[in-house]
Amino acid sequence: MRRPARADGCIASADRRARPAAPSLSAARSRTRRVPLRCAAQRRRDPSTASRDGEESRLQLYTHTLCPYAQRVELLLVEREVPFELHHVDLSDKPRWYLQINPKGLVPTVVLPDGEVITESADICQRLEQMYAPAVEEGTAAKVHAAFMGRCNSDVSKSLAVVAGNSRFWGVGTELSSRELERWRCNLQEMAQLAREAGGPFLTGSEPRLVDFLYFPFMHRTNVVLEELFGNPMMRDANSGDVAPIAQWLQAMERRDCARVSSPPLEQFADALRLHRSLDFFDYVSVSREDLLHQRRAP
């Protein structure tokens, strides 16, 4: 059983490790893949040559397809067109080589080109945003950005609580709690008011910023559970006045290449949630690794 308060990052809980691994995936574990070719920086140079003598090393991202914390980092890297190497770590059977990089065995982990290792998703994203994106200009955008940063952890916890319903924290309930649903709607209204101040379609204005990457993996999963499993469209109705800015933000993010290539396929993901009743399953059984990575491939 996962404790509500824990370090940022995804791990495989004991009950997930007990599940049998999919036979066809044993050879695929921990395979290194390159970032999608939609990244302009990737189109200019073959990533496989990055580590050769005389060329700059690439940033390394160690991740798991289903981990929302790890998705934060991939969203940012793809959106900012940062060249990087993508390593998928099977959290149900962690390889020893990964524990040498991150002894806690969590994802995400980033290794910068100079060899520095960073492990917390929020810390990673803040560092990368400082390195690769312009600072948020003073004014309304900066004010709204600071407000979202200040409430991010609380909003994420509330999103997990509404999804849990009658289940454990990080679980997906068979019934939703009316109290948590009302609490979540009130929370969405507060978020919507902040986003409305910035003018949209993103949380702080016309372009995605750090807070968009930190929020999206959790808000997207919450919406999938509410809409696909329970038929509740409260986060999807762009015409609903009180939460419309959040619905419009979700749609705007989902259209970005960074979200498309870093999110699992909706139908298969929803089926897996129905089966596992959990947001933190990492067994590669219900949804195959190849299925989850299908949309990452360049056309």
CSV table of C-alpha atoms in Angstrom, one decimal:
chain,number,residue,atom,x,y,z
A,1,MET,CA,0.0,0.0,0.0
A,2,ARG,CA,1.4,3.4,-1.0
A,3,ARG,CA,1.5,6.1,1.6
A,4,PRO,CA,-0.1,9.4,0.6
A,5,ALA,CA,3.0,11.4,1.5
A,6,ARG,CA,6.0,10.2,-0.4
A,7,ALA,CA,8.9,11.4,-2.4
A,8,ASP,CA,8.2,12.8,-5.9
A,9,GLY,CA,8.7,10.0,-8.4
A,10,CYS,CA,7.2,6.7,-9.5
A,11,ILE,CA,8.0,3.3,-8.0
A,12,ALA,CA,6.4,-0.1,-8.3
A,13,SER,CA,4.5,-1.1,-5.2
A,14,ALA,CA,4.8,-4.6,-3.8
A,15,ASP,CA,1.5,-5.8,-5.2
A,16,ARG,CA,2.5,-4.7,-8.7
A,17,ARG,CA,5.8,-6.5,-8.6
A,18,ALA,CA,4.0,-9.7,-7.8
A,19,ARG,CA,2.3,-9.7,-11.2
A,20,PRO,CA,3.8,-11.9,-13.9
A,21,ALA,CA,5.7,-10.0,-16.6
A,22,ALA,CA,4.4,-10.2,-20.1
A,23,PRO,CA,6.5,-12.9,-22.0
A,24,SER,CA,6.9,-10.8,-25.1
A,25,LEU,CA,8.4,-7.9,-23.3
A,26,SER,CA,11.3,-9.4,-21.4
A,27,ALA,CA,13.7,-8.5,-24.2
A,28,ALA,CA,12.4,-5.0,-24.4
A,29,ARG,CA,13.0,-3.9,-20.8
A,30,SER,CA,15.2,-0.9,-20.2
A,31,ARG,CA,15.7,-0.4,-23.9
A,32,THR,CA,17.0,3.0,-24.9
A,33,ARG,CA,14.9,5.0,-27.4
A,34,ARG,CA,15.4,8.3,-29.1
A,35,VAL,CA,13.2,11.3,-28.6
A,36,PRO,CA,10.5,11.6,-31.4
A,37,LEU,CA,11.7,13.2,-34.6
A,38,ARG,CA,9.1,15.9,-34.3
A,39,CYS,CA,11.6,17.8,-32.2
A,40,ALA,CA,13.3,20.2,-34.5
A,41,ALA,CA,16.7,19.8,-32.8
A,42,GLN,CA,16.4,16.1,-33.4
A,43,ARG,CA,15.7,16.5,-37.1
A,44,ARG,CA,18.9,18.3,-37.6
A,45,ARG,CA,21.2,15.6,-36.2
A,46,ASP,CA,21.0,11.9,-35.6
A,47,PRO,CA,20.9,11.3,-31.8
A,48,SER,CA,22.7,8.0,-32.1
A,49,THR,CA,25.9,10.0,-32.9
A,50,ALA,CA,25.6,12.2,-29.8
A,51,SER,CA,28.2,10.4,-27.7
A,52,ARG,CA,30.9,10.1,-30.3
A,53,ASP,CA,34.2,11.7,-29.7
A,54,GLY,CA,34.2,15.4,-30.5
A,55,GLU,CA,30.4,15.8,-30.1
A,56,GLU,CA,28.4,17.1,-27.2
A,57,SER,CA,26.8,14.5,-25.0
A,58,ARG,CA,23.0,14.6,-24.9
A,59,LEU,CA,20.8,14.9,-21.8
A,60,GLN,CA,19.6,11.5,-20.6
A,61,LEU,CA,16.1,11.0,-19.3
A,62,TYR,CA,15.2,7.8,-17.4
A,63,THR,CA,11.4,7.3,-17.4
A,64,HIS,CA,8.4,5.0,-17.4
A,65,THR,CA,5.6,5.5,-19.8
A,66,LEU,CA,2.9,5.5,-17.2
A,67,CYS,CA,4.5,7.7,-14.5
A,68,PRO,CA,2.9,11.2,-14.3
A,69,TYR,CA,6.0,12.6,-12.6
A,70,ALA,CA,8.2,11.4,-15.4
A,71,GLN,CA,5.8,12.7,-18.0
A,72,ARG,CA,6.3,16.2,-16.6
A,73,VAL,CA,9.9,16.1,-17.7
A,74,GLU,CA,9.3,14.7,-21.1
A,75,LEU,CA,6.6,17.3,-21.8
A,76,LEU,CA,9.1,20.1,-21.1
A,77,LEU,CA,11.9,18.6,-23.1
A,78,VAL,CA,9.8,17.9,-26.2
A,79,GLU,CA,8.1,21.3,-26.0
A,80,ARG,CA,11.5,23.1,-25.6
A,81,GLU,CA,13.0,21.0,-28.4
A,82,VAL,CA,15.9,19.9,-26.2
A,83,PRO,CA,17.9,17.0,-27.7
A,84,PHE,CA,17.8,14.0,-25.3
A,85,GLU,CA,18.1,10.3,-25.1
A,86,LEU,CA,15.1,8.4,-23.6
A,87,HIS,CA,15.6,5.3,-21.5
A,88,HIS,CA,12.6,3.3,-20.4
A,89,VAL,CA,13.0,1.6,-17.0
A,90,ASP,CA,10.8,-1.4,-16.1
A,91,LEU,CA,9.7,-0.5,-12.6
A,92,SER,CA,8.3,-3.9,-12.0
A,93,ASP,CA,11.8,-5.4,-12.4
A,94,LYS,CA,14.3,-2.6,-11.8
A,95,PRO,CA,17.7,-3.3,-13.4
A,96,ARG,CA,20.8,-3.0,-11.2
A,97,TRP,CA,22.4,-0.5,-13.6
A,98,TYR,CA,19.6,1.9,-12.9
A,99,LEU,CA,20.0,1.7,-9.2
A,100,GLN,CA,23.6,2.8,-9.7
A,101,ILE,CA,22.3,6.0,-11.3
A,102,ASN,CA,19.4,6.5,-8.8
A,103,PRO,CA,19.7,4.4,-5.7
A,104,LYS,CA,16.1,5.1,-4.8
A,105,GLY,CA,14.9,3.4,-8.0
A,106,LEU,CA,12.5,6.2,-8.7
A,107,VAL,CA,11.7,7.9,-12.0
A,108,PRO,CA,12.3,10.4,-13.4
A,109,THR,CA,16.0,10.8,-13.4
A,110,VAL,CA,17.9,13.2,-15.6
A,111,VAL,CA,21.6,13.2,-16.3
A,112,LEU,CA,22.8,16.5,-17.7
A,113,PRO,CA,25.5,16.5,-20.4
A,114,ASP,CA,28.1,17.4,-17.8
A,115,GLY,CA,27.2,14.3,-15.8
A,116,GLU,CA,25.1,16.0,-13.0
A,117,VAL,CA,22.2,13.8,-11.8
A,118,ILE,CA,18.8,15.3,-10.9
A,119,THR,CA,16.0,13.2,-9.5
A,120,GLU,CA,12.9,15.1,-8.3
A,121,SER,CA,10.5,16.0,-11.2
A,122,ALA,CA,9.7,19.5,-10.0
A,123,ASP,CA,13.4,20.2,-9.4
A,124,ILE,CA,14.3,18.8,-12.8
A,125,CYS,CA,11.6,20.8,-14.6
A,126,GLN,CA,12.6,24.1,-12.8
A,127,ARG,CA,16.2,23.5,-13.7
A,128,LEU,CA,15.5,22.7,-17.3
A,129,GLU,CA,13.0,25.6,-17.7
A,130,GLN,CA,15.8,28.0,-16.4
A,131,MET,CA,18.2,26.5,-19.0
A,132,TYR,CA,16.0,26.3,-22.1
A,133,ALA,CA,13.1,28.8,-21.8
A,134,PRO,CA,12.8,32.6,-21.3
A,135,ALA,CA,11.8,33.8,-17.9
A,136,VAL,CA,8.2,34.7,-17.3
A,137,GLU,CA,7.9,38.4,-17.7
A,138,GLU,CA,6.7,40.6,-14.8
A,139,GLY,CA,3.0,41.3,-14.7
A,140,THR,CA,-0.1,39.2,-14.7
A,141,ALA,CA,1.6,36.1,-16.2
A,142,ALA,CA,4.3,36.1,-13.5
A,143,LYS,CA,1.6,36.6,-10.7
A,144,VAL,CA,-0.5,33.8,-12.0
A,145,HIS,CA,2.5,31.5,-12.5
A,146,ALA,CA,3.6,32.1,-8.9
A,147,ALA,CA,0.1,31.4,-7.6
A,148,PHE,CA,-0.1,28.1,-9.5
A,149,MET,CA,3.4,27.1,-8.3
A,150,GLY,CA,2.3,27.8,-4.7
A,151,ARG,CA,-0.8,25.6,-5.0
A,152,CYS,CA,0.5,22.8,-7.3
A,153,ASN,CA,1.1,20.1,-4.7
A,154,SER,CA,-2.3,20.7,-3.1
A,155,ASP,CA,-4.1,20.6,-6.4
A,156,VAL,CA,-2.4,17.3,-7.3
A,157,SER,CA,-3.3,15.8,-4.0
A,158,LYS,CA,-6.9,16.8,-4.4
A,159,SER,CA,-7.0,15.3,-7.9
A,160,LEU,CA,-5.7,12.0,-6.6
A,161,ALA,CA,-8.3,12.1,-3.8
A,162,VAL,CA,-11.3,12.6,-6.2
A,163,VAL,CA,-10.0,9.7,-8.4
A,164,ALA,CA,-9.5,7.4,-5.4
A,165,GLY,CA,-13.2,7.7,-4.4
A,166,ASN,CA,-13.8,4.7,-2.2
A,167,SER,CA,-10.3,3.3,-2.9
A,168,ARG,CA,-6.8,3.9,-1.5
A,169,PHE,CA,-4.8,7.0,-2.3
A,170,TRP,CA,-3.4,6.6,-5.9
A,171,GLY,CA,-6.2,4.0,-6.4
A,172,VAL,CA,-9.2,4.4,-8.8
A,173,GLY,CA,-12.4,3.8,-6.9
A,174,THR,CA,-15.4,1.8,-8.1
A,175,GLU,CA,-17.5,4.7,-6.7
A,176,LEU,CA,-16.8,8.4,-6.5
A,177,SER,CA,-17.2,10.3,-3.3
A,178,SER,CA,-19.8,13.1,-3.6
A,179,ARG,CA,-17.9,15.1,-1.0
A,180,GLU,CA,-14.6,14.8,-3.0
A,181,LEU,CA,-16.4,15.6,-6.2
A,182,GLU,CA,-17.8,18.8,-4.8
A,183,ARG,CA,-14.4,19.7,-3.3
A,184,TRP,CA,-12.8,19.0,-6.7
A,185,ARG,CA,-15.3,21.3,-8.5
A,186,CYS,CA,-14.6,24.1,-6.1
A,187,ASN,CA,-10.9,23.5,-6.6
A,188,LEU,CA,-11.3,23.7,-10.4
A,189,GLN,CA,-13.2,26.9,-10.1
A,190,GLU,CA,-10.3,28.4,-8.2
A,191,MET,CA,-7.9,27.2,-10.8
A,192,ALA,CA,-10.1,28.5,-13.6
A,193,GLN,CA,-10.3,32.0,-12.0
A,194,LEU,CA,-6.5,32.1,-12.0
A,195,ALA,CA,-6.2,30.9,-15.6
A,196,ARG,CA,-8.9,33.4,-16.6
A,197,GLU,CA,-6.8,36.3,-15.3
A,198,ALA,CA,-3.9,35.2,-17.6
A,199,GLY,CA,-6.1,35.1,-20.7
A,200,GLY,CA,-5.4,31.5,-21.7
A,201,PRO,CA,-5.4,29.2,-23.4
A,202,PHE,CA,-2.6,28.0,-21.1
A,203,LEU,CA,-2.5,28.4,-17.4
A,204,THR,CA,-0.4,31.6,-17.5
A,205,GLY,CA,-1.2,33.0,-21.0
A,206,SER,CA,-0.6,32.3,-24.7
A,207,GLU,CA,2.3,29.8,-24.4
A,208,PRO,CA,2.9,26.8,-22.1
A,209,ARG,CA,5.2,27.4,-19.1
A,210,LEU,CA,6.6,25.4,-16.2
A,211,VAL,CA,3.2,25.1,-14.4
A,212,ASP,CA,1.6,23.6,-17.5
A,213,PHE,CA,4.1,20.8,-17.5
A,214,LEU,CA,3.8,20.2,-13.8
A,215,TYR,CA,0.0,20.1,-13.8
A,216,PHE,CA,-0.9,18.4,-17.0
A,217,PRO,CA,0.0,14.7,-16.3
A,218,PHE,CA,-2.2,14.7,-13.2
A,219,MET,CA,-5.1,16.8,-14.5
A,220,HIS,CA,-5.1,14.6,-17.7
A,221,ARG,CA,-5.3,11.4,-15.7
A,222,THR,CA,-8.0,12.8,-13.4
A,223,ASN,CA,-10.1,13.7,-16.5
A,224,VAL,CA,-9.6,10.3,-18.0
A,225,VAL,CA,-10.9,8.6,-14.9
A,226,LEU,CA,-13.9,11.0,-14.4
A,227,GLU,CA,-14.9,11.0,-18.1
A,228,GLU,CA,-14.0,7.6,-19.4
A,229,LEU,CA,-14.8,5.5,-16.3
A,230,PHE,CA,-17.6,7.4,-14.7
A,231,GLY,CA,-19.1,9.5,-17.6
A,232,ASN,CA,-18.5,12.8,-15.6
A,233,PRO,CA,-17.4,15.6,-18.0
A,234,MET,CA,-16.8,18.3,-15.5
A,235,MET,CA,-13.3,18.9,-16.7
A,236,ARG,CA,-14.1,18.6,-20.4
A,237,ASP,CA,-17.0,21.1,-20.9
A,238,ALA,CA,-15.4,24.1,-22.5
A,239,ASN,CA,-18.8,25.9,-22.4
A,240,SER,CA,-19.2,25.5,-18.6
A,241,GLY,CA,-18.6,29.0,-17.3
A,242,ASP,CA,-17.2,28.2,-13.9
A,243,VAL,CA,-14.5,25.7,-15.1
A,244,ALA,CA,-14.3,26.6,-18.8
A,245,PRO,CA,-10.7,27.9,-18.7
A,246,ILE,CA,-9.5,24.5,-17.3
A,247,ALA,CA,-11.4,22.6,-20.0
A,248,GLN,CA,-9.9,24.9,-22.7
A,249,TRP,CA,-6.5,24.4,-21.2
A,250,LEU,CA,-6.7,20.6,-21.3
A,251,GLN,CA,-7.7,20.8,-24.9
A,252,ALA,CA,-4.9,23.2,-25.7
A,253,MET,CA,-2.3,21.0,-24.0
A,254,GLU,CA,-3.6,17.8,-25.6
A,255,ARG,CA,-3.1,19.3,-29.0
A,256,ARG,CA,0.6,19.9,-28.4
A,257,ASP,CA,3.1,17.5,-29.8
A,258,CYS,CA,4.7,17.2,-26.3
A,259,ALA,CA,1.4,15.8,-24.8
A,260,ARG,CA,0.7,13.6,-27.8
A,261,VAL,CA,4.0,11.8,-27.7
A,262,SER,CA,4.3,11.5,-23.9
A,263,SER,CA,0.7,10.3,-23.1
A,264,PRO,CA,-0.4,6.6,-23.3
A,265,PRO,CA,-3.2,5.9,-25.9
A,266,LEU,CA,-6.5,6.9,-24.3
A,267,GLU,CA,-8.6,3.8,-25.0
A,268,GLN,CA,-5.9,1.4,-23.8
A,269,PHE,CA,-5.0,3.5,-20.8
A,270,ALA,CA,-8.7,3.7,-19.8
A,271,ASP,CA,-9.1,-0.1,-20.1
A,272,ALA,CA,-6.0,-0.6,-18.0
A,273,LEU,CA,-7.4,1.7,-15.3
A,274,ARG,CA,-10.6,-0.2,-15.2
A,275,LEU,CA,-8.7,-3.5,-14.8
A,276,HIS,CA,-6.1,-2.3,-12.2
A,277,ARG,CA,-8.2,0.3,-10.4
A,278,SER,CA,-4.9,2.1,-9.9
A,279,LEU,CA,-3.0,5.1,-11.3
A,280,ASP,CA,0.4,3.5,-10.4
A,281,PHE,CA,0.4,0.1,-12.1
A,282,PHE,CA,3.7,-0.6,-13.9
A,283,ASP,CA,3.5,-4.2,-14.9
A,284,TYR,CA,3.3,-3.9,-18.8
A,285,VAL,CA,0.7,-6.7,-18.8
A,286,SER,CA,-2.6,-5.0,-19.4
A,287,VAL,CA,-1.1,-2.5,-21.9
A,288,SER,CA,1.9,-3.7,-23.7
A,289,ARG,CA,5.0,-1.6,-23.9
A,290,GLU,CA,4.8,-1.4,-27.7
A,291,ASP,CA,1.2,-0.2,-27.5
A,292,LEU,CA,2.1,2.5,-25.0
A,293,LEU,CA,5.0,3.7,-27.1
A,294,HIS,CA,3.2,3.4,-30.5
A,295,GLN,CA,2.5,7.1,-31.0
A,296,ARG,CA,6.0,8.0,-30.1
A,297,ARG,CA,7.3,6.7,-33.5
A,298,ALA,CA,7.9,9.2,-36.2
A,299,PRO,CA,5.5,8.8,-39.2
